[in-house]
CSV table of C-alpha atoms in Angstrom, one decimal:
chain,number,residue,atom,x,y,z
A,13,MET,CA,43.2,19.1,-11.2
A,14,HIS,CA,40.2,20.1,-13.0
A,15,LEU,CA,36.9,20.6,-10.4
A,16,THR,CA,33.3,21.1,-11.2
A,17,VAL,CA,30.9,23.0,-9.6
A,18,SER,CA,28.7,19.9,-9.5
A,19,SER,CA,31.5,16.9,-8.5
A,20,ILE,CA,32.5,19.7,-6.1
A,21,GLN,CA,28.8,19.1,-4.5
A,22,SER,CA,28.7,15.5,-4.3
A,23,SER,CA,31.8,15.3,-2.5
A,24,ALA,CA,30.6,17.1,0.0
A,25,LYS,CA,27.3,14.9,-0.1
A,26,LYS,CA,28.9,11.9,0.6
A,27,LYS,CA,30.9,13.2,3.6
A,28,LYS,CA,27.6,14.8,5.4
A,29,GLU,CA,26.2,11.1,4.3
A,30,LYS,CA,29.3,9.4,6.2
A,31,SER,CA,29.3,11.1,8.7
A,32,PHE,CA,25.8,10.6,9.4
A,33,TYR,CA,26.3,6.6,9.3
A,34,TYR,CA,29.6,6.8,11.3
A,35,PHE,CA,27.5,8.9,14.1
A,36,LEU,CA,24.9,6.3,13.5
A,37,GLN,CA,27.0,3.4,14.2
A,38,CYS,CA,28.3,5.2,17.0
A,39,CYS,CA,25.0,5.5,19.0
A,40,ILE,CA,24.3,1.9,18.2
A,41,SER,CA,27.8,1.1,19.6
A,42,SER,CA,27.2,2.6,22.8
A,43,LEU,CA,23.6,2.2,23.4
A,44,ALA,CA,24.2,-1.9,22.5
A,45,PRO,CA,25.1,-2.3,26.2
A,46,TYR,CA,22.1,-1.2,27.8
A,47,ILE,CA,19.7,-2.2,26.0
A,48,GLY,CA,21.1,-6.1,26.4
A,49,VAL,CA,21.8,-6.7,22.9
A,50,TYR,CA,25.5,-6.2,22.4
A,51,CYS,CA,26.3,-9.8,22.0
A,52,VAL,CA,23.6,-9.7,19.8
A,53,LEU,CA,25.1,-6.9,18.1
A,54,THR,CA,28.5,-7.8,17.7
A,55,SER,CA,28.5,-11.2,16.5
A,56,PHE,CA,26.7,-9.5,13.1
A,57,SER,CA,28.6,-7.1,10.5
A,58,TYR,CA,27.3,-3.8,10.1
A,59,ASP,CA,25.9,-4.5,6.8
A,60,THR,CA,24.0,-7.4,8.3
A,61,ILE,CA,22.7,-4.9,10.7
A,62,PHE,CA,21.7,-2.2,8.6
A,63,TYR,CA,20.0,-4.5,6.0
A,64,SER,CA,17.5,-5.1,8.8
A,65,LEU,CA,17.6,-1.8,9.7
A,66,THR,CA,16.4,-1.1,6.5
A,67,PHE,CA,14.0,-3.9,5.8
A,68,ALA,CA,12.3,-3.5,8.8
A,69,LEU,CA,12.0,0.4,8.9
A,70,THR,CA,10.7,0.3,5.5
A,71,PHE,CA,7.9,-3.2,6.5
A,72,LEU,CA,6.2,-1.0,9.2
A,73,LEU,CA,6.6,2.8,7.1
A,74,TYR,CA,4.8,1.3,4.8
A,75,THR,CA,2.1,-1.6,7.1
A,76,SER,CA,1.1,2.3,8.3
A,77,PHE,CA,0.2,3.6,5.1
A,78,HIS,CA,-2.2,0.8,4.7
A,79,LEU,CA,-3.6,1.4,8.1
A,80,SER,CA,-4.6,4.5,7.7
A,81,ARG,CA,-5.7,3.5,4.4
A,82,LYS,CA,-8.1,1.2,5.5
A,83,PRO,CA,-10.5,2.6,8.8
A,84,ILE,CA,-12.7,3.8,5.7
A,85,SER,CA,-14.1,0.2,4.6
A,86,ILE,CA,-14.7,-1.0,8.3
A,87,VAL,CA,-16.8,2.6,9.2
A,88,LYS,CA,-18.7,2.6,5.9
A,89,SER,CA,-21.3,0.0,7.7
A,90,GLU,CA,-21.5,2.7,10.4
A,91,LEU,CA,-22.1,5.7,8.0
A,92,HIS,CA,-24.7,4.0,6.7
A,93,LYS,CA,-26.6,1.3,9.2
A,94,ASN,CA,-29.8,-1.2,8.8
A,95,CYS,CA,-32.1,1.5,9.8
A,96,SER,CA,-35.0,-0.7,9.4
A,97,SER,CA,-33.7,-3.3,12.1
A,98,VAL,CA,-32.3,-0.3,14.2
A,99,SER,CA,-35.6,1.1,14.3
A,100,GLU,CA,-37.4,-2.9,14.9
A,101,LEU,CA,-35.0,-3.0,17.9
A,102,ALA,CA,-35.4,0.6,19.1
A,103,THR,CA,-39.6,0.3,18.7
A,104,ALA,CA,-39.4,-3.0,20.9
A,105,ALA,CA,-37.3,-1.2,23.9
A,106,ALA,CA,-39.6,1.7,23.5
A,107,SER,CA,-42.4,-0.5,24.1
A,108,SER,CA,-41.5,-2.0,27.4
A,109,SER,CA,-41.1,1.8,28.6
A,110,GLN,CA,-44.2,2.5,26.9
A,111,GLN,CA,-42.7,5.5,24.5
A,112,PRO,CA,-43.1,3.4,21.5
A,113,SER,CA,-43.4,6.5,18.8
A,114,ARG,CA,-40.9,8.8,20.2
A,115,ALA,CA,-38.0,6.3,20.1
A,116,SER,CA,-39.0,5.2,16.7
A,117,LEU,CA,-38.5,8.4,15.3
A,118,HIS,CA,-35.3,9.0,17.2
A,119,THR,CA,-33.9,6.3,15.5
A,120,ASP,CA,-35.0,6.9,12.2
A,121,MET,CA,-33.6,10.4,12.3
A,122,ASP,CA,-29.9,9.2,14.0
A,123,CYS,CA,-29.3,5.8,12.5
A,124,SER,CA,-27.2,6.9,9.6
A,125,TRP,CA,-24.3,9.6,9.2
A,126,LYS,CA,-25.5,12.0,7.0
A,127,PRO,CA,-25.2,12.7,4.2
A,128,PHE,CA,-25.0,8.8,3.9
A,129,ASP,CA,-28.6,8.3,5.1
A,130,LYS,CA,-30.2,8.7,1.7
A,131,SER,CA,-31.3,5.6,-0.3
A,132,ASN,CA,-27.8,6.0,-2.5
A,133,TYR,CA,-26.0,5.7,0.3
A,134,LYS,CA,-23.3,2.8,-2.1
A,135,GLN,CA,-23.3,5.4,-4.4
A,136,LEU,CA,-22.1,8.4,-2.4
A,137,LEU,CA,-19.7,5.8,-0.6
A,138,GLY,CA,-18.5,4.8,-3.9
A,139,ALA,CA,-17.6,8.6,-4.5
A,140,MET,CA,-15.2,8.6,-1.7
A,141,ASP,CA,-13.6,5.4,-2.7
A,142,TYR,CA,-12.7,7.3,-6.5
A,143,SER,CA,-12.3,10.1,-5.1
A,144,PHE,CA,-9.4,8.9,-2.8
A,145,LEU,CA,-8.3,6.4,-5.0
A,146,CYS,CA,-8.5,8.2,-8.5
A,147,ALA,CA,-6.5,10.8,-7.1
A,148,TYR,CA,-3.8,8.4,-5.7
A,149,ALA,CA,-3.4,6.9,-9.6
A,150,VAL,CA,-3.1,10.4,-10.8
A,151,GLY,CA,-0.6,11.2,-8.9
A,152,MET,CA,1.4,8.3,-8.6
A,153,TYR,CA,2.7,9.0,-12.2
A,154,LEU,CA,4.0,12.4,-10.6
A,155,SER,CA,5.6,10.8,-7.4
A,156,GLY,CA,8.0,8.9,-9.0
A,157,ILE,CA,9.2,11.1,-11.4
A,158,ILE,CA,10.2,13.7,-8.4
A,159,GLY,CA,10.9,11.1,-6.4
A,160,GLU,CA,13.5,10.2,-7.9
A,161,ARG,CA,15.3,14.0,-8.1
A,162,LEU,CA,14.4,14.3,-4.3
A,163,PRO,CA,16.3,12.7,-0.9
A,164,ILE,CA,14.2,9.7,-0.4
A,165,ARG,CA,14.0,10.1,3.5
A,166,LEU,CA,12.6,13.9,3.3
A,167,TYR,CA,9.9,13.2,0.7
A,168,LEU,CA,8.7,10.2,2.6
A,169,THR,CA,8.7,12.3,5.5
A,170,VAL,CA,6.6,14.9,4.4
A,171,GLY,CA,3.9,12.6,3.1
A,172,MET,CA,3.7,10.6,5.8
A,173,LEU,CA,2.9,13.7,8.4
A,174,THR,CA,0.7,15.3,5.4
A,175,SER,CA,-1.2,11.9,4.9
A,176,GLY,CA,-1.9,11.9,8.5
A,177,LEU,CA,-2.9,15.2,9.0
A,178,PHE,CA,-5.8,14.1,6.3
A,179,THR,CA,-6.8,11.1,7.8
A,180,CYS,CA,-7.1,13.0,11.0
A,181,LEU,CA,-9.1,15.3,9.6
A,182,PHE,CA,-11.6,12.8,8.3
A,183,GLY,CA,-12.3,11.5,11.9
A,184,LEU,CA,-12.7,15.0,13.1
A,185,GLY,CA,-15.3,15.1,10.8
A,186,TYR,CA,-17.8,12.8,13.3
A,187,ILE,CA,-16.3,14.9,16.4
A,188,TYR,CA,-17.3,18.5,14.9
A,189,ASN,CA,-20.5,17.1,13.3
A,190,ILE,CA,-19.6,17.4,10.0
A,191,HIS,CA,-22.5,16.7,7.1
A,192,SER,CA,-21.1,18.2,4.2
A,193,LEU,CA,-20.1,15.6,1.7
A,194,GLY,CA,-17.6,18.0,-0.1
A,195,PHE,CA,-15.7,18.0,2.9
A,196,TYR,CA,-15.2,14.1,3.1
A,197,ILE,CA,-14.4,13.7,-0.8
A,198,PHE,CA,-11.7,17.1,-0.5
A,199,VAL,CA,-10.1,15.0,2.5
A,200,GLN,CA,-10.1,11.7,0.2
A,201,VAL,CA,-8.5,13.7,-2.6
A,202,ALA,CA,-5.7,15.6,-0.3
A,203,ASN,CA,-5.2,11.7,1.4
A,204,GLY,CA,-4.7,10.3,-2.1
A,205,LEU,CA,-2.2,13.1,-3.5
A,206,VAL,CA,0.1,12.9,-0.6
A,207,GLN,CA,-0.3,9.0,-0.2
A,208,THR,CA,1.8,8.4,-3.4
A,209,THR,CA,5.0,8.9,-1.6
A,210,GLY,CA,5.4,6.3,0.1
A,211,TRP,CA,5.3,3.2,-2.5
A,212,PRO,CA,8.3,4.8,-5.1
A,213,SER,CA,10.2,5.6,-2.2
A,214,VAL,CA,10.2,2.1,-0.1
A,215,VAL,CA,10.5,0.5,-3.1
A,216,THR,CA,13.3,2.2,-4.7
A,217,CYS,CA,15.2,2.1,-0.7
A,218,ILE,CA,14.6,-1.5,-0.2
A,219,GLY,CA,15.5,-1.8,-4.3
A,220,ASN,CA,19.4,-0.4,-3.5
A,221,TRP,CA,20.2,-2.4,-0.7
A,222,PHE,CA,19.0,-6.3,-1.8
A,223,GLY,CA,19.8,-7.6,-5.1
A,224,LYS,CA,18.3,-9.7,-7.6
A,225,GLY,CA,19.8,-12.8,-6.1
A,226,ARG,CA,16.8,-14.1,-3.8
A,227,ARG,CA,15.0,-10.9,-4.6
A,228,GLY,CA,11.5,-13.0,-5.2
A,229,LEU,CA,11.4,-14.1,-1.3
A,230,ILE,CA,13.1,-11.3,0.0
A,231,MET,CA,9.7,-9.1,-1.2
A,232,GLY,CA,7.4,-11.5,-0.7
A,233,LEU,CA,8.7,-11.8,3.1
A,234,TRP,CA,8.2,-7.4,3.3
A,235,ASN,CA,5.4,-6.6,0.9
A,236,SER,CA,3.3,-9.0,3.3
A,237,HIS,CA,2.9,-4.8,4.7
A,238,THR,CA,0.4,-4.7,3.0
A,239,SER,CA,-1.7,-6.8,4.6
A,240,VAL,CA,-0.8,-6.2,8.0
A,241,GLY,CA,-1.7,-2.6,7.5
A,242,ASN,CA,-4.9,-3.8,6.4
A,243,ILE,CA,-4.8,-6.7,9.8
A,244,LEU,CA,-3.8,-4.4,11.9
A,245,GLY,CA,-6.3,-0.7,10.2
A,246,SER,CA,-9.5,-3.2,11.0
A,247,LEU,CA,-8.8,-4.5,14.5
A,248,ILE,CA,-7.9,-0.4,15.1
A,249,ALA,CA,-11.4,0.8,13.2
A,250,GLY,CA,-13.4,-2.0,14.4
A,251,TYR,CA,-12.3,-1.2,18.7
A,252,TRP,CA,-13.7,2.1,18.0
A,253,VAL,CA,-16.2,2.3,14.8
A,254,SER,CA,-19.3,1.7,17.3
A,255,SER,CA,-18.9,3.7,19.9
A,256,ASN,CA,-16.8,6.7,18.1
A,257,TRP,CA,-15.6,6.4,14.7
A,258,GLY,CA,-14.0,9.4,14.5
A,259,LEU,CA,-11.7,7.7,16.7
A,260,SER,CA,-11.2,5.2,14.1
A,261,PHE,CA,-9.7,7.8,11.3
A,262,ILE,CA,-7.5,10.1,14.2
A,263,VAL,CA,-5.4,7.0,15.6
A,264,PRO,CA,-4.1,5.5,12.6
A,265,GLY,CA,-3.4,9.2,11.2
A,266,LEU,CA,-1.5,9.9,14.4
A,267,ILE,CA,0.4,6.5,14.3
A,268,ILE,CA,1.6,7.5,10.3
A,269,ALA,CA,2.5,11.1,11.4
A,270,VAL,CA,4.5,9.3,14.7
A,271,MET,CA,6.4,6.8,12.2
A,272,GLY,CA,7.4,9.7,9.6
A,273,ILE,CA,8.9,11.1,12.6
A,274,VAL,CA,11.0,7.9,12.7
A,275,CYS,CA,11.6,7.7,8.9
A,276,PHE,CA,13.1,10.9,9.3
A,277,LEU,CA,15.3,10.4,11.9
A,278,PHE,CA,16.5,6.8,10.4
A,279,LEU,CA,15.8,6.0,7.1
A,280,ILE,CA,18.8,5.2,5.7
A,281,GLU,CA,19.0,5.2,1.6
A,282,ARG,CA,21.3,3.6,-0.1
A,283,GLU,CA,23.2,0.6,1.5
A,284,TYR,CA,25.7,1.4,4.0
A,285,SER,CA,28.9,-0.5,2.4
A,286,LEU,CA,28.8,1.7,-0.4
A,287,LEU,CA,28.4,5.1,1.9
A,288,MET,CA,31.6,3.8,3.4
A,289,THR,CA,33.4,3.4,0.9
A,290,GLY,CA,32.6,6.3,-1.3
A,291,GLY,CA,29.4,5.4,-3.7
A,292,GLY,CA,30.5,2.0,-4.4
A,293,GLY,CA,32.8,3.1,-6.9
A,294,ARG,CA,30.7,5.6,-9.1
A,295,SER,CA,31.5,8.3,-10.8
A,296,GLU,CA,31.5,11.8,-9.5
A,297,SER,CA,28.8,12.6,-11.7
A,298,GLU,CA,25.5,10.4,-11.4
A,299,PRO,CA,23.5,9.4,-14.2
A,300,SER,CA,20.2,11.7,-14.9
A,301,ALA,CA,16.9,9.8,-13.9
A,302,ILE,CA,15.1,8.2,-16.4
A,303,SER,CA,11.9,10.2,-18.8
A,304,PHE,CA,8.5,8.2,-18.4
A,305,MET,CA,8.8,7.1,-22.1
A,306,GLY,CA,11.9,5.7,-21.7
A,307,ALA,CA,10.5,4.0,-18.9
A,308,LEU,CA,8.0,2.7,-21.2
A,309,ARG,CA,10.2,1.4,-23.3
A,310,ILE,CA,11.7,-0.7,-21.1
A,311,PRO,CA,10.8,-4.8,-22.5
A,312,GLY,CA,7.6,-5.9,-19.9
A,313,VAL,CA,6.6,-2.6,-18.7
A,314,ILE,CA,3.3,-2.1,-20.2
A,315,GLU,CA,2.4,-5.8,-19.9
A,316,PHE,CA,2.8,-6.1,-15.6
A,317,SER,CA,1.7,-2.3,-15.7
A,318,LEU,CA,-1.9,-3.1,-17.7
A,319,CYS,CA,-2.3,-6.7,-15.6
A,320,LEU,CA,-1.4,-5.2,-12.5
A,321,LEU,CA,-4.0,-2.6,-13.4
A,322,PHE,CA,-6.7,-5.9,-13.0
A,323,ALA,CA,-5.5,-7.3,-9.9
A,324,LYS,CA,-5.5,-3.9,-7.9
A,325,LEU,CA,-9.0,-3.7,-9.4
A,326,VAL,CA,-10.4,-7.4,-7.1
A,327,SER,CA,-7.8,-6.8,-4.7
A,328,TYR,CA,-8.6,-2.9,-3.5
A,329,THR,CA,-12.4,-3.5,-4.4
A,330,PHE,CA,-12.3,-6.3,-2.1
A,331,LEU,CA,-9.8,-3.9,0.5
A,332,PHE,CA,-12.8,-1.2,0.1
A,333,TRP,CA,-15.9,-3.4,0.2
A,334,LEU,CA,-15.6,-6.4,2.3
A,335,PRO,CA,-16.5,-6.0,5.0
A,336,LEU,CA,-19.6,-3.7,4.1
A,337,TYR,CA,-20.8,-6.9,1.9
A,338,ILE,CA,-20.4,-8.8,5.4
A,339,THR,CA,-22.2,-6.7,6.9
A,340,LYS,CA,-24.7,-6.7,5.0
A,341,ALA,CA,-25.2,-10.3,3.5
A,342,ALA,CA,-24.5,-12.3,6.8
A,343,HIS,CA,-26.1,-9.4,9.5
A,344,LEU,CA,-23.0,-8.9,11.6
A,345,ASP,CA,-22.1,-5.2,13.0
A,346,ALA,CA,-19.3,-3.5,12.2
A,347,LYS,CA,-16.8,-4.5,14.1
A,348,LYS,CA,-17.4,-8.3,13.5
A,349,ALA,CA,-17.2,-7.8,9.7
A,350,GLY,CA,-13.7,-6.2,10.0
A,351,ASP,CA,-12.7,-9.2,12.2
A,352,LEU,CA,-13.9,-11.4,9.4
A,353,SER,CA,-12.5,-9.1,6.3
A,354,THR,CA,-9.3,-9.7,8.0
A,355,LEU,CA,-9.3,-13.5,6.5
A,356,PHE,CA,-8.7,-12.1,3.3
A,357,ASP,CA,-5.7,-10.2,4.6
A,358,VAL,CA,-4.5,-13.0,6.4
A,359,GLY,CA,-4.6,-15.7,2.5
A,360,GLY,CA,-2.6,-12.6,1.1
A,361,ILE,CA,0.1,-12.3,3.5
A,362,VAL,CA,1.0,-16.2,2.6
A,363,GLY,CA,0.2,-15.8,-1.4
A,364,GLY,CA,2.4,-13.0,-1.2
A,365,ILE,CA,5.4,-15.1,0.2
A,366,LEU,CA,4.4,-17.9,-1.8
A,367,ALA,CA,4.3,-16.0,-5.3
A,368,GLY,CA,7.4,-14.7,-4.3
A,369,VAL,CA,9.8,-17.8,-3.3
A,370,ILE,CA,8.0,-20.2,-6.5
A,371,SER,CA,9.2,-17.3,-9.2
A,372,ASP,CA,12.9,-17.5,-7.3
A,373,LYS,CA,12.4,-21.3,-7.9
A,374,LEU,CA,11.3,-21.5,-11.2
A,375,GLY,CA,12.7,-18.4,-12.3
A,376,LYS,CA,9.3,-17.2,-14.3
A,377,ARG,CA,7.4,-14.7,-12.2
A,378,ALA,CA,5.0,-13.8,-15.1
A,379,THR,CA,4.3,-18.0,-15.1
A,380,THR,CA,3.9,-17.8,-11.8
A,381,CYS,CA,1.5,-14.8,-11.5
A,382,ALA,CA,-0.7,-15.9,-14.2
A,383,VAL,CA,-0.8,-19.7,-12.3
A,384,MET,CA,-2.8,-18.0,-9.5
A,385,LEU,CA,-4.7,-15.6,-11.4
A,386,LEU,CA,-6.2,-18.3,-12.9
A,387,LEU,CA,-6.9,-20.3,-9.7
A,388,ALA,CA,-8.2,-17.4,-8.4
A,389,ALA,CA,-11.3,-16.9,-10.1
A,390,PRO,CA,-13.7,-19.3,-9.1
A,391,THR,CA,-12.9,-18.3,-5.4
A,392,VAL,CA,-13.6,-14.8,-6.1
A,393,SER,CA,-16.9,-15.5,-3.8
A,394,CYS,CA,-16.0,-17.8,-1.2
A,395,MET,CA,-13.0,-18.9,0.6
A,396,LEU,CA,-11.6,-15.7,1.7
A,397,LEU,CA,-8.3,-16.8,3.3
A,398,VAL,CA,-7.4,-18.7,0.1
A,399,CYS,CA,-8.9,-16.2,-2.2
A,400,GLY,CA,-7.2,-13.0,-0.5
A,401,GLY,CA,-3.5,-15.5,-1.1
A,402,LEU,CA,-4.4,-16.3,-5.0
A,403,VAL,CA,-5.1,-12.5,-5.6
A,404,ASN,CA,-2.5,-10.5,-3.5
A,405,GLY,CA,-0.2,-13.5,-4.7
A,406,PRO,CA,0.5,-12.0,-8.3
A,407,TYR,CA,-0.4,-8.6,-7.1
A,408,ALA,CA,2.5,-8.0,-4.5
A,409,LEU,CA,4.5,-9.8,-6.8
A,410,ILE,CA,4.5,-7.5,-9.4
A,411,THR,CA,4.4,-4.4,-7.5
A,412,THR,CA,8.1,-5.3,-5.5
A,413,ALA,CA,9.9,-8.0,-7.1
A,414,VAL,CA,8.8,-7.5,-10.6
A,415,SER,CA,9.2,-3.6,-10.2
A,416,ALA,CA,12.7,-3.8,-9.0
A,417,ASP,CA,13.7,-6.3,-11.8
A,418,LEU,CA,12.6,-4.0,-14.5
A,419,GLY,CA,13.7,-0.7,-12.9
A,420,THR,CA,17.1,-2.4,-12.7
A,421,HIS,CA,16.7,-3.9,-16.4
A,422,LYS,CA,20.1,-4.1,-18.1
A,423,SER,CA,18.6,-2.2,-21.3
A,424,LEU,CA,19.4,1.1,-18.1
A,425,LYS,CA,22.7,0.1,-18.2
A,426,GLY,CA,23.2,0.7,-14.2
A,427,ASN,CA,21.0,3.5,-13.8
A,428,ALA,CA,19.5,2.6,-10.6
A,429,ARG,CA,17.7,6.3,-10.6
A,430,ALA,CA,15.0,4.5,-13.2
A,431,LEU,CA,13.5,2.7,-10.2
A,432,SER,CA,11.3,4.9,-8.7
A,433,THR,CA,9.7,6.4,-11.8
A,434,VAL,CA,9.4,2.3,-14.0
A,435,THR,CA,8.1,1.7,-9.7
A,436,ALA,CA,5.2,4.4,-9.7
A,437,ILE,CA,4.0,3.4,-14.0
A,438,ILE,CA,3.3,0.1,-13.0
A,439,ASP,CA,1.7,1.0,-9.5
A,440,GLY,CA,0.2,4.2,-10.9
A,441,THR,CA,-1.1,2.5,-13.9
A,442,GLY,CA,-2.2,-0.6,-10.5
A,443,SER,CA,-3.9,2.3,-9.4
A,444,VAL,CA,-6.4,2.8,-12.1
A,445,GLY,CA,-7.7,-0.4,-11.5
A,446,ALA,CA,-7.8,0.3,-7.9
A,447,ALA,CA,-9.8,3.7,-8.4
A,448,VAL,CA,-12.2,1.9,-11.0
A,449,GLY,CA,-13.0,-1.3,-9.2
A,450,PRO,CA,-14.8,0.4,-6.3
A,451,LEU,CA,-16.7,3.1,-8.3
A,452,LEU,CA,-17.8,0.1,-9.9
A,453,ALA,CA,-18.8,-1.7,-6.8
A,454,GLY,CA,-21.0,0.7,-5.9
A,455,LEU,CA,-23.1,1.6,-9.1
A,456,LEU,CA,-23.5,-2.4,-9.5
A,457,SER,CA,-24.0,-3.6,-6.1
A,458,ALA,CA,-27.8,-1.6,-6.0
A,459,GLY,CA,-28.8,-4.8,-8.5
A,460,GLY,CA,-27.6,-6.8,-6.1
A,461,TRP,CA,-23.8,-8.5,-4.8
A,462,ASP,CA,-23.5,-11.3,-7.3
A,463,GLN,CA,-23.1,-8.9,-10.3
A,464,VAL,CA,-20.3,-7.6,-8.5
A,465,PHE,CA,-18.4,-11.2,-7.9
A,466,TYR,CA,-19.2,-11.1,-11.6
A,467,MET,CA,-17.4,-8.0,-11.9
A,468,LEU,CA,-14.0,-9.1,-10.2
A,469,MET,CA,-14.2,-12.8,-12.1
A,470,THR,CA,-14.3,-10.9,-15.4
A,471,ALA,CA,-11.5,-8.7,-14.4
A,472,ASP,CA,-9.2,-11.2,-13.3
A,473,PHE,CA,-9.3,-13.1,-16.5
A,474,LEU,CA,-8.5,-9.6,-18.3
A,475,ALA,CA,-5.5,-10.1,-16.3
A,476,LEU,CA,-4.3,-13.2,-17.3
A,477,LEU,CA,-5.0,-12.3,-20.5
A,478,LEU,CA,-2.5,-9.8,-20.6
A,479,LEU,CA,0.4,-11.9,-19.0
A,480,LEU,CA,0.5,-14.7,-22.3
A,481,ARG,CA,2.8,-13.0,-23.9
A,482,LEU,CA,5.5,-13.0,-21.2
A,483,VAL,CA,4.2,-16.4,-20.4
A,484,THR,CA,4.8,-17.9,-23.3
A,485,LYS,CA,8.2,-16.2,-23.7
A,486,GLU,CA,9.4,-18.0,-20.3
A,487,LEU,CA,8.2,-21.5,-21.7
A,488,THR,CA,9.8,-21.2,-24.6
A,489,SER,CA,13.2,-19.5,-23.2
A,490,ARG,CA,15.7,-22.3,-22.2
A,491,LYS,CA,17.8,-20.1,-19.9
A,492,PRO,CA,15.9,-20.3,-16.3
A,493,ARG,CA,17.1,-16.9,-14.9
A,494,PRO,CA,15.0,-15.2,-12.3
A,495,ILE,CA,14.5,-12.0,-14.5
A,496,SER,CA,14.0,-14.4,-18.1
A,497,THR,CA,11.1,-11.9,-19.1
A,498,VAL,CA,12.7,-8.6,-18.0
A,499,GLU,CA,16.0,-9.0,-19.3
């Protein structure tokens, strides 16, 4: 028998994977009686247990990614406070103690964090958002290609540990009294690059485990990790924002680092049953990873990518600027504004699930996105809960179920290694919009918040227009299949 070097290496790799998962299986069996769930575990097959474990673990992993991104939007109102109102309160308090001038001077000097104490603070804050999101967008195109060639578990672990490091570094700027804009920009750029390891990895992992049958519902539920992470990030950052905003970054940074260790210990990259049967009948030589141009030629990739660019522009503008807008418009403190902004993310959870359920039922992904985008436009400037659902519904559907559908398109002839690259292209293009949106918001808000909302409405309609060809194709097709536009 002729054995190639690659076949020997592949066989050794599978044996190693088998031994690891047999060990994990034994651990679960031995620990179950001690944690009081033995009867529950034994009532299900090991496949069910491992499916649930993968779903829950990838959910928590990406929750920690968004949890670590949210603090900057909460801390913005603390980096630049309304110094005039703070000064008036301090002057009134000082008047009662017969020391008005000294107290007023102290407040004017210290109420904001340099260099964000200047009149152009919105542009500076927008530049910080842009530096993170621009690095994220550029890095995302490379991340999917790199991720297909490395073990997902190791790639994701390194990304989470380094992301935790840079998130903590931002918070240390408060503790060590750092006032250099260059320092904060550098941390944001570095963090944006390493955070690109997350999305292609978790989508590839979940796509390897769950088939197309009810993918919209499953991934709609799973994608709520985005909103859950935003909510938790808002609450954690808001707890310390007024007393020590450095901890608003350090605590989320430690959380994502700890989750990186959990990822290394427990993440299962491929379906358990395939591993136990020696790879599910695959040939010894695995298919090569798809090229960037090859992924672009898959029908639907370009349209959904450009649609996501504008949909994500709207979503991330809310993510980074909503708490500051609430602070200025409603005159609330940073903690209350952060808590109120979570209504947008609560709506996003419901919207993502509804988009998945409806698209599974109708078999029309593009049409579902288009209808929600059409309804979203009038709600952009009001109704946070409804707006969150209608804006994040299409965003969630495109980045999860649609990406997974396109990454396993029939033209790929079973090459599942394309999933990471397709996911990275779609989310990378969307991240360009995510970078531009907050930057435009920082520039336009100087002339009034109404201009920001007009920009968001325009982006919403452009996202809708880019889906018209696919919507027409779905509505004229007589095949009621869940992925009719992408086959």
